[in-house]
Coordinates of C-alpha atoms and ligand atoms in Angstrom, one line a residue:
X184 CA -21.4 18.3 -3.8
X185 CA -19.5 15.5 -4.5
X186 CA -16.7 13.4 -2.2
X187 CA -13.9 15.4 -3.7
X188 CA -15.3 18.5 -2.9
X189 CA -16.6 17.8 0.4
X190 CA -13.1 16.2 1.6
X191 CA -11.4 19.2 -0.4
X192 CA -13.1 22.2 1.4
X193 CA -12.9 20.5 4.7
X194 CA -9.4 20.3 4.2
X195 CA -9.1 23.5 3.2
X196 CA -10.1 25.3 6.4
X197 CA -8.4 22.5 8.8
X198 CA -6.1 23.6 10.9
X199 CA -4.8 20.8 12.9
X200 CA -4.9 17.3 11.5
X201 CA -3.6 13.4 11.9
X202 CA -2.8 11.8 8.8
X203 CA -2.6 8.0 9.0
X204 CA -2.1 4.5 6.9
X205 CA -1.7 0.8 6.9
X206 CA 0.9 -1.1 8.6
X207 CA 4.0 -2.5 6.4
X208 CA 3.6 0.6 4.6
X209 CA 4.4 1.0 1.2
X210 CA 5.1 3.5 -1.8
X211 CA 1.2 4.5 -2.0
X212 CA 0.2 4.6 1.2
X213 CA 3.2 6.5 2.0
X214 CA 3.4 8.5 -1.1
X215 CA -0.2 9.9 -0.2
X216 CA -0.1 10.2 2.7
X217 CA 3.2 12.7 2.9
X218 CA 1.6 14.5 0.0
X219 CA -1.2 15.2 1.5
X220 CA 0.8 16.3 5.0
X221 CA 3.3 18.1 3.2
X222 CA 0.5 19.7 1.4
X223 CA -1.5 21.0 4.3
X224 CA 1.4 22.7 6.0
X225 CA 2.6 24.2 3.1
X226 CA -1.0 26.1 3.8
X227 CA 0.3 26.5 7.2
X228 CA -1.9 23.3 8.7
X229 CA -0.6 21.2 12.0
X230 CA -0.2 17.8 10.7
X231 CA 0.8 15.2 12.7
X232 CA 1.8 11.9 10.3
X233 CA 1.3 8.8 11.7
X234 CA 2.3 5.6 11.3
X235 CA 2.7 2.3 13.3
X236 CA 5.8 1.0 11.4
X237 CA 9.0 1.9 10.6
X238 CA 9.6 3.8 7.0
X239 CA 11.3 0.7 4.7
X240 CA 15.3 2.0 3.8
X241 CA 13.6 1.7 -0.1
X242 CA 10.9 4.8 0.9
X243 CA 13.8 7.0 2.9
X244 CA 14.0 9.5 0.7
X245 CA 10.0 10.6 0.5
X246 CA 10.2 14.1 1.8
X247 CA 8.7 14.4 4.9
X248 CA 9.2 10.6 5.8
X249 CA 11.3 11.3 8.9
X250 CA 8.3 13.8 10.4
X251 CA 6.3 10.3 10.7
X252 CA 5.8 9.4 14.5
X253 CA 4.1 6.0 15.8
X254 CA 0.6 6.3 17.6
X255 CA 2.5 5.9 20.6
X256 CA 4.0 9.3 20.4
X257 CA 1.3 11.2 19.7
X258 CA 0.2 13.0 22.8
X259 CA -2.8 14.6 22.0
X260 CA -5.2 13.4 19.0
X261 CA -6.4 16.3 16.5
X262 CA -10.1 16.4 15.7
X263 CA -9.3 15.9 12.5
X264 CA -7.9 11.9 11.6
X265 CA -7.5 11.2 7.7
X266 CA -6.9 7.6 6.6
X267 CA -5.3 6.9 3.5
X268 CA -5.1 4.0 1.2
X269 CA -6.3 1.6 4.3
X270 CA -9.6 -0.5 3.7
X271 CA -10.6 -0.4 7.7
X272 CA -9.1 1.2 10.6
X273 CA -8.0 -2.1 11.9
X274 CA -5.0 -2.2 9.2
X275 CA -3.9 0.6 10.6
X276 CA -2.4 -1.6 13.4
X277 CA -3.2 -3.0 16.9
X278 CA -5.8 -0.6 18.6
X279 CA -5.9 1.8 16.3
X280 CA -10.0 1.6 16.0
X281 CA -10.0 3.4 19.7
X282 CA -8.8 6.4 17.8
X283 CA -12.1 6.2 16.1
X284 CA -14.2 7.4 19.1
X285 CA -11.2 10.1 20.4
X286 CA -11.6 12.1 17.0
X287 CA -14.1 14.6 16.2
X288 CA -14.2 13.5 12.2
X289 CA -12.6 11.0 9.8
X290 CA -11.9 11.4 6.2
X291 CA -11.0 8.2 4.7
X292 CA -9.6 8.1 1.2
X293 CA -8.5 4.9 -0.5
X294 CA -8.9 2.7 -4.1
X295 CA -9.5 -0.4 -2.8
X296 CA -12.9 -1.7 -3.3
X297 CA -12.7 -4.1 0.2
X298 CA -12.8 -0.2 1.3
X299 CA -15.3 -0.9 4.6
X300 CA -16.4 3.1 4.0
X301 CA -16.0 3.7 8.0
X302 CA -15.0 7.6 8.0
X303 CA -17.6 10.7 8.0
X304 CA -16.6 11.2 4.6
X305 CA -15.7 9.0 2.3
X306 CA -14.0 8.7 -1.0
X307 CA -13.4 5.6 -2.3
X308 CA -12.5 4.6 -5.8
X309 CA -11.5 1.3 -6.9
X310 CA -10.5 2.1 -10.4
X311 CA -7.9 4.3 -9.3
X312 CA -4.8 2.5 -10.1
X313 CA -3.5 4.2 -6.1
X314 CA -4.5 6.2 -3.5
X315 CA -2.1 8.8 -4.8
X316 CA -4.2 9.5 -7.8
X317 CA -7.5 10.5 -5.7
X318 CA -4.8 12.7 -3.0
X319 CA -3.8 14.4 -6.2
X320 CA -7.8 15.2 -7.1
X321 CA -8.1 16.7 -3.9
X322 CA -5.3 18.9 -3.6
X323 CA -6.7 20.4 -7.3
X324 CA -9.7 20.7 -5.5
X325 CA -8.5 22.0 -2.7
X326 CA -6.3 24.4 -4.4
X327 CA -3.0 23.5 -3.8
X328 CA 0.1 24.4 -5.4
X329 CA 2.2 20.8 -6.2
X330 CA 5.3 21.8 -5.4
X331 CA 8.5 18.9 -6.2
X332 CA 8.2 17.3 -3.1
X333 CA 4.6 16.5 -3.2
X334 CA 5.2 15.2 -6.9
X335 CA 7.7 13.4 -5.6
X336 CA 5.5 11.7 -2.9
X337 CA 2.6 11.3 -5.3
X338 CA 4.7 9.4 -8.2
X339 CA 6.2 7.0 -6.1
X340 CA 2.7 6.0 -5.0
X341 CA 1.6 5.3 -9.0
X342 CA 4.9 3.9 -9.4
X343 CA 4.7 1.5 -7.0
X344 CA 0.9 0.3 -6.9
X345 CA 1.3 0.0 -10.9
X346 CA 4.5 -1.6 -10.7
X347 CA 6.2 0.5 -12.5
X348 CA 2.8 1.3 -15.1
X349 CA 2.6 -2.6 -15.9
X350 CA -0.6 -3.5 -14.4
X351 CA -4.3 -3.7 -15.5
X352 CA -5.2 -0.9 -13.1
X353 CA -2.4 1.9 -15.0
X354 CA -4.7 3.7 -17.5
X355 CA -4.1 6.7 -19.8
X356 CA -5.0 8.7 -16.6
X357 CA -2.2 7.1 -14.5
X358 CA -0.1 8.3 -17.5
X359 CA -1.3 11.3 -17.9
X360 CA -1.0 12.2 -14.2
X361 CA 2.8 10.8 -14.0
X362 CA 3.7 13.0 -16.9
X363 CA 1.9 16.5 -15.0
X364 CA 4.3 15.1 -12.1
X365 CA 7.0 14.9 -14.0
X366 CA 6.7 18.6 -15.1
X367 CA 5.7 20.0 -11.7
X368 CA 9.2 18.2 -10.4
X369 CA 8.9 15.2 -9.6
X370 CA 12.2 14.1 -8.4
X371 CA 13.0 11.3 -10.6
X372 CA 16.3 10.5 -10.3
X373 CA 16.0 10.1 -6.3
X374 CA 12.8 7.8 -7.2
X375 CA 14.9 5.8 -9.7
X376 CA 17.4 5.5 -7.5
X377 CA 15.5 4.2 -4.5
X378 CA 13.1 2.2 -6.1
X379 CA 14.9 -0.1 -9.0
X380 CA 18.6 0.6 -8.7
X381 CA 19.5 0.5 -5.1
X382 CA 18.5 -3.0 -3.7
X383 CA 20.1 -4.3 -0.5
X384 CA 22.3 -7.2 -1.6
X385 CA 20.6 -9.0 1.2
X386 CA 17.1 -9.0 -0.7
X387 CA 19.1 -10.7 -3.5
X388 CA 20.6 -13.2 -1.3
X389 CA 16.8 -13.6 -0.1
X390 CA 15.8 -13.7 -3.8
X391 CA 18.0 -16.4 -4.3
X392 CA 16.8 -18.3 -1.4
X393 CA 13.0 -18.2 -2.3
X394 CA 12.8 -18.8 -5.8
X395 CA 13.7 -23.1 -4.4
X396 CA 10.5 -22.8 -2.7
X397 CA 8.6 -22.7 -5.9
X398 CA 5.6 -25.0 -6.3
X399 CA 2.8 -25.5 -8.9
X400 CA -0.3 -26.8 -8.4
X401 CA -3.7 -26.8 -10.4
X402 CA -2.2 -27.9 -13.7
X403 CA 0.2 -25.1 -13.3
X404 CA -2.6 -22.5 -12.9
X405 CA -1.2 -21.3 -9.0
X406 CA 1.9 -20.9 -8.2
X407 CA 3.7 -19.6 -5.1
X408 CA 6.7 -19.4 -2.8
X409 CA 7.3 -19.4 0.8
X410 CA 9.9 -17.0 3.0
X411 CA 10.2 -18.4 6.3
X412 CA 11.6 -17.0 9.4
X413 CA 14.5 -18.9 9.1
X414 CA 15.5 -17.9 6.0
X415 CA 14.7 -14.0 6.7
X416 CA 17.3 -14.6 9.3
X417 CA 19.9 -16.7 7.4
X418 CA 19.7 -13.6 4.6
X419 CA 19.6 -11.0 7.4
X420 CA 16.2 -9.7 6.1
X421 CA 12.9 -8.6 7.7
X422 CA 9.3 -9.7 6.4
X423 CA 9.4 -6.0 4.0
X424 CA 12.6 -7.7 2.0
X425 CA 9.9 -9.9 0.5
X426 CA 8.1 -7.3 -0.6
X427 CA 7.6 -7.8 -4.8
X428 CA 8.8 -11.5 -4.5
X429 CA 4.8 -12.4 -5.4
X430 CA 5.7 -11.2 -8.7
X431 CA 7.7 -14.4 -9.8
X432 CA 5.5 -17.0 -9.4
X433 CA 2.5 -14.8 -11.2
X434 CA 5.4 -13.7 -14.0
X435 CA 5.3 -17.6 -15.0
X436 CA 3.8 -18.5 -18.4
X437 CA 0.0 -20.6 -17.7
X438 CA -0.3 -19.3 -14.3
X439 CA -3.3 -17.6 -13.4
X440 CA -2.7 -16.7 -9.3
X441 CA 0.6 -16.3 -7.6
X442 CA 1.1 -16.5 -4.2
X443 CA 3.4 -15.5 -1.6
X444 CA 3.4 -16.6 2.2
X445 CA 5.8 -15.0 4.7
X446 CA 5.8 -16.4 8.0
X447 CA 5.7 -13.3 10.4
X448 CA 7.9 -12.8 13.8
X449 CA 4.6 -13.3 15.7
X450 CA 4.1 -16.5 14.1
X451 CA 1.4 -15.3 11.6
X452 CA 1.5 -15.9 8.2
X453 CA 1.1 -13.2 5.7
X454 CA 0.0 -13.9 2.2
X455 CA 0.1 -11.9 -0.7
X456 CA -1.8 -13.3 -4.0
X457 CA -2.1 -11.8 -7.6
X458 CA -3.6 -13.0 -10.7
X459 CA -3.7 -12.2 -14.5
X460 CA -7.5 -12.0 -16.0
X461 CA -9.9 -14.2 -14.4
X462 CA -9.5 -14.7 -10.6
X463 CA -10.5 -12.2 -7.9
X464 CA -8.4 -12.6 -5.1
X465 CA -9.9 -9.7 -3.4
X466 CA -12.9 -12.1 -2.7
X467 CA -10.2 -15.2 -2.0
X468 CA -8.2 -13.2 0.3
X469 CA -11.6 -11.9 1.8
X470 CA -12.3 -15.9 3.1
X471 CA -9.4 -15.2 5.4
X472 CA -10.2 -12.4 6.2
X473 CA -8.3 -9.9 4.4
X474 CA -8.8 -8.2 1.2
X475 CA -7.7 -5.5 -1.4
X476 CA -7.9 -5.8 -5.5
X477 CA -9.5 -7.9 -7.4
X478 CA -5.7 -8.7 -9.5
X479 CA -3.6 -7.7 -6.1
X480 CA -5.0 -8.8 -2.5
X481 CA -3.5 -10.1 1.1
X482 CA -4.5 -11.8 3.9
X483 CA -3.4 -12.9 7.8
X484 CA -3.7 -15.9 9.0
X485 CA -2.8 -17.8 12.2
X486 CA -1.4 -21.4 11.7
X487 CA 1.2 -23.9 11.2
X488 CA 2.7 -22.5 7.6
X489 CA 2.3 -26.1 5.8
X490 CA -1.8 -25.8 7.0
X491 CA -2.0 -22.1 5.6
X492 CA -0.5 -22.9 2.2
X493 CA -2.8 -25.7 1.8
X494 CA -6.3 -23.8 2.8
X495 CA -5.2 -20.6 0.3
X496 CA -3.8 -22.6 -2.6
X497 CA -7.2 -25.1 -2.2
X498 CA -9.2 -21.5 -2.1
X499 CA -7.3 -20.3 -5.2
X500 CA -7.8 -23.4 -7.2
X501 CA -11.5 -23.6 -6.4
X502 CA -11.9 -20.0 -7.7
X503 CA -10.2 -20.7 -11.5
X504 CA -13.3 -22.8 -12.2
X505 CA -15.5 -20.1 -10.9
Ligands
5GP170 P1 0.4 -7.0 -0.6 O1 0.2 -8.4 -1.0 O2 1.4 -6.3 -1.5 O3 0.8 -6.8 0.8 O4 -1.0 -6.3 -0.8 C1 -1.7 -6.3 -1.9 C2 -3.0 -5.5 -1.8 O5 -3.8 -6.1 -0.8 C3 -2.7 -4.1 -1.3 O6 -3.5 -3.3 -1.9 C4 -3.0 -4.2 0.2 O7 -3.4 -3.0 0.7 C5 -4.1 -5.3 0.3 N1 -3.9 -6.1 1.5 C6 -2.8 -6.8 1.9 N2 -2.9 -7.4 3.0 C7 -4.2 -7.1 3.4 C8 -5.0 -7.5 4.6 O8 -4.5 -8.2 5.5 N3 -6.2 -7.0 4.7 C9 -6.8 -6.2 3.7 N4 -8.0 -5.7 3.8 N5 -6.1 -5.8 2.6 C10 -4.8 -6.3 2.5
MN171 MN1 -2.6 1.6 -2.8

């Protein structure tokens, strides 16, 4: 039997489950993982939707969203947990790995190949271009009927991981599958909306404030910017406003990695780092730590900002000689 089926038909007969993802959520972890909730109680299921962190204003209008509770809230744990689109139950936020030994079984389903493969079953695919895609294989499996709202849910997580079907990872199945979403009822223009055409002007403002920061280094080859406290607060922004800013210094003509570091309220610095055709920043941003793809990766680190930029852009220019 293979992972799909095995997930699929002990899905199929669960009646009470926890469905749960990373912290600073985004569109596929999201996406999936109300999918997958909105799915089961269509078939009559319990499923409690859990999530450290607040939904982001850009994700408000995923059906389901506001049925997401923090860990605090939930009073008593299903036997059932499924992870979604999270590499290790650590991301999942602080203390979240005790859940591990206060559940009877964990399905853990996610594309990133830093995946650390620590449910009961396990399905994980790195050259899906998002989670979404392998929630959608599942629910065929299952059977399911995709109704609009789960379309919904399981578009915005291909549009979002692929931003917007540019990247390396978007194949013809990406394609194929946004088009059967489309027809099942997707609702696109609530997704258009949200995603492209409805940006707080304070993450312009915070736009504008960045793009100064840029630096090149490594003959032009890594590029990056910082966002620091200070200037989340002069903008009126929090550390998800930054989300997509990577995008610019990696957009530049000659460079191979682009880099983001936001300095976090708890004095931690988040970096985000993409390249173009040679560099694996999964395996850079797994030196600090932290991991993901190898064109699309992030990492935590504790520091004085000036030290962290200098350790990851060192780290990134060693690895374009690699
Ligand atoms: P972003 O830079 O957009 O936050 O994340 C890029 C990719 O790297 C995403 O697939 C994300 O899940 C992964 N990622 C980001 N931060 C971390 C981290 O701290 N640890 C791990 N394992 N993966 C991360
Ligand atoms: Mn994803």
């Amino acid at each position: 039997m293979s992972d799909i089926a095995r997930i699929a038909a002990t899905l199929a007969t669960a009646r009470d489950v926890a469905v749960a993802t990373h912290i600073i959520p985004d569109g596929d972890c999201l996406g999936s993982m109300l999918a997958l909730t909105l799915a089961l109680r269509d078939r009559g299921a319990r499923v409690v939707a859990i999530n450290a962190d607040p939904v982001p204003e850009m994700f408000q209008y995923l059906p389901g969203q506001e049925t997401i509770i923090p860990p605090a809230r939930v009073t008593q744990m299903p036997p059932l947990l499924v992870m979604v689109d999270c590499t290790d139950l650590e991301r999942a936020g602080n203390g979240f790995g005790a859940w591990q030994n206060r559940v009877e079984k964990i399905i853990n389903i996610d594309h990133h190949v830093s995946n650390t493969r620590f449910g009961h079953l396990n399905l994980v695919d790195g050259q899906a271009a998002a989670t979404a895609e392998l929630i959608y294989a599942i629910l065929e499996a299952i059977p399911v009927n995709i109704t609009p709202k789960v379309a919904t849910c399981l578009y915005t997580g291909l549009a979002t991981d692929t931003g917007s079907f540019q990247y390396e990872s978007c194949t013809a199945r990406t394609l194929r599958l946004a088009a059967n979403l489309m027809e099942r009822g997707a609702l696109m223009p609530l997704i258009r909306e949200y995603l492209w055409e409805r940006k707080p002007l304070h993450s312009i403002r915070l736009l504008a404030a960045t793009l100064p920061t840029l630096t090149l280094a490594y003959d032009g080859r890594v590029a990056w910017l910082t966002v620091t406290r200070a200037t989340l607060e002069a903008t009126g922004c929090g550390p998800e406003h930054a989300e997509g800013l990577v995008n610019y210094p990696r957009s530049i003509a000659g460079v191979e990695v682009g880099l983001l570091f936001r300095e976090l309220p708890e004095g931690k610095i988040k970096v985000s780092l993409r390249s173009k055709k040679i560099v694996d920043v999964n395996q850079v941003a797994g030196l600090f730590g932290g991991g993901g793809h190898r064109r699309a990766a992030g990492c935590t680190l504790a520091g004085e900002l000036e030290t962290v930029v200098a350790r990851v852009v060192a780290a990134a220019g060693a690895a374009l000689t690699k």
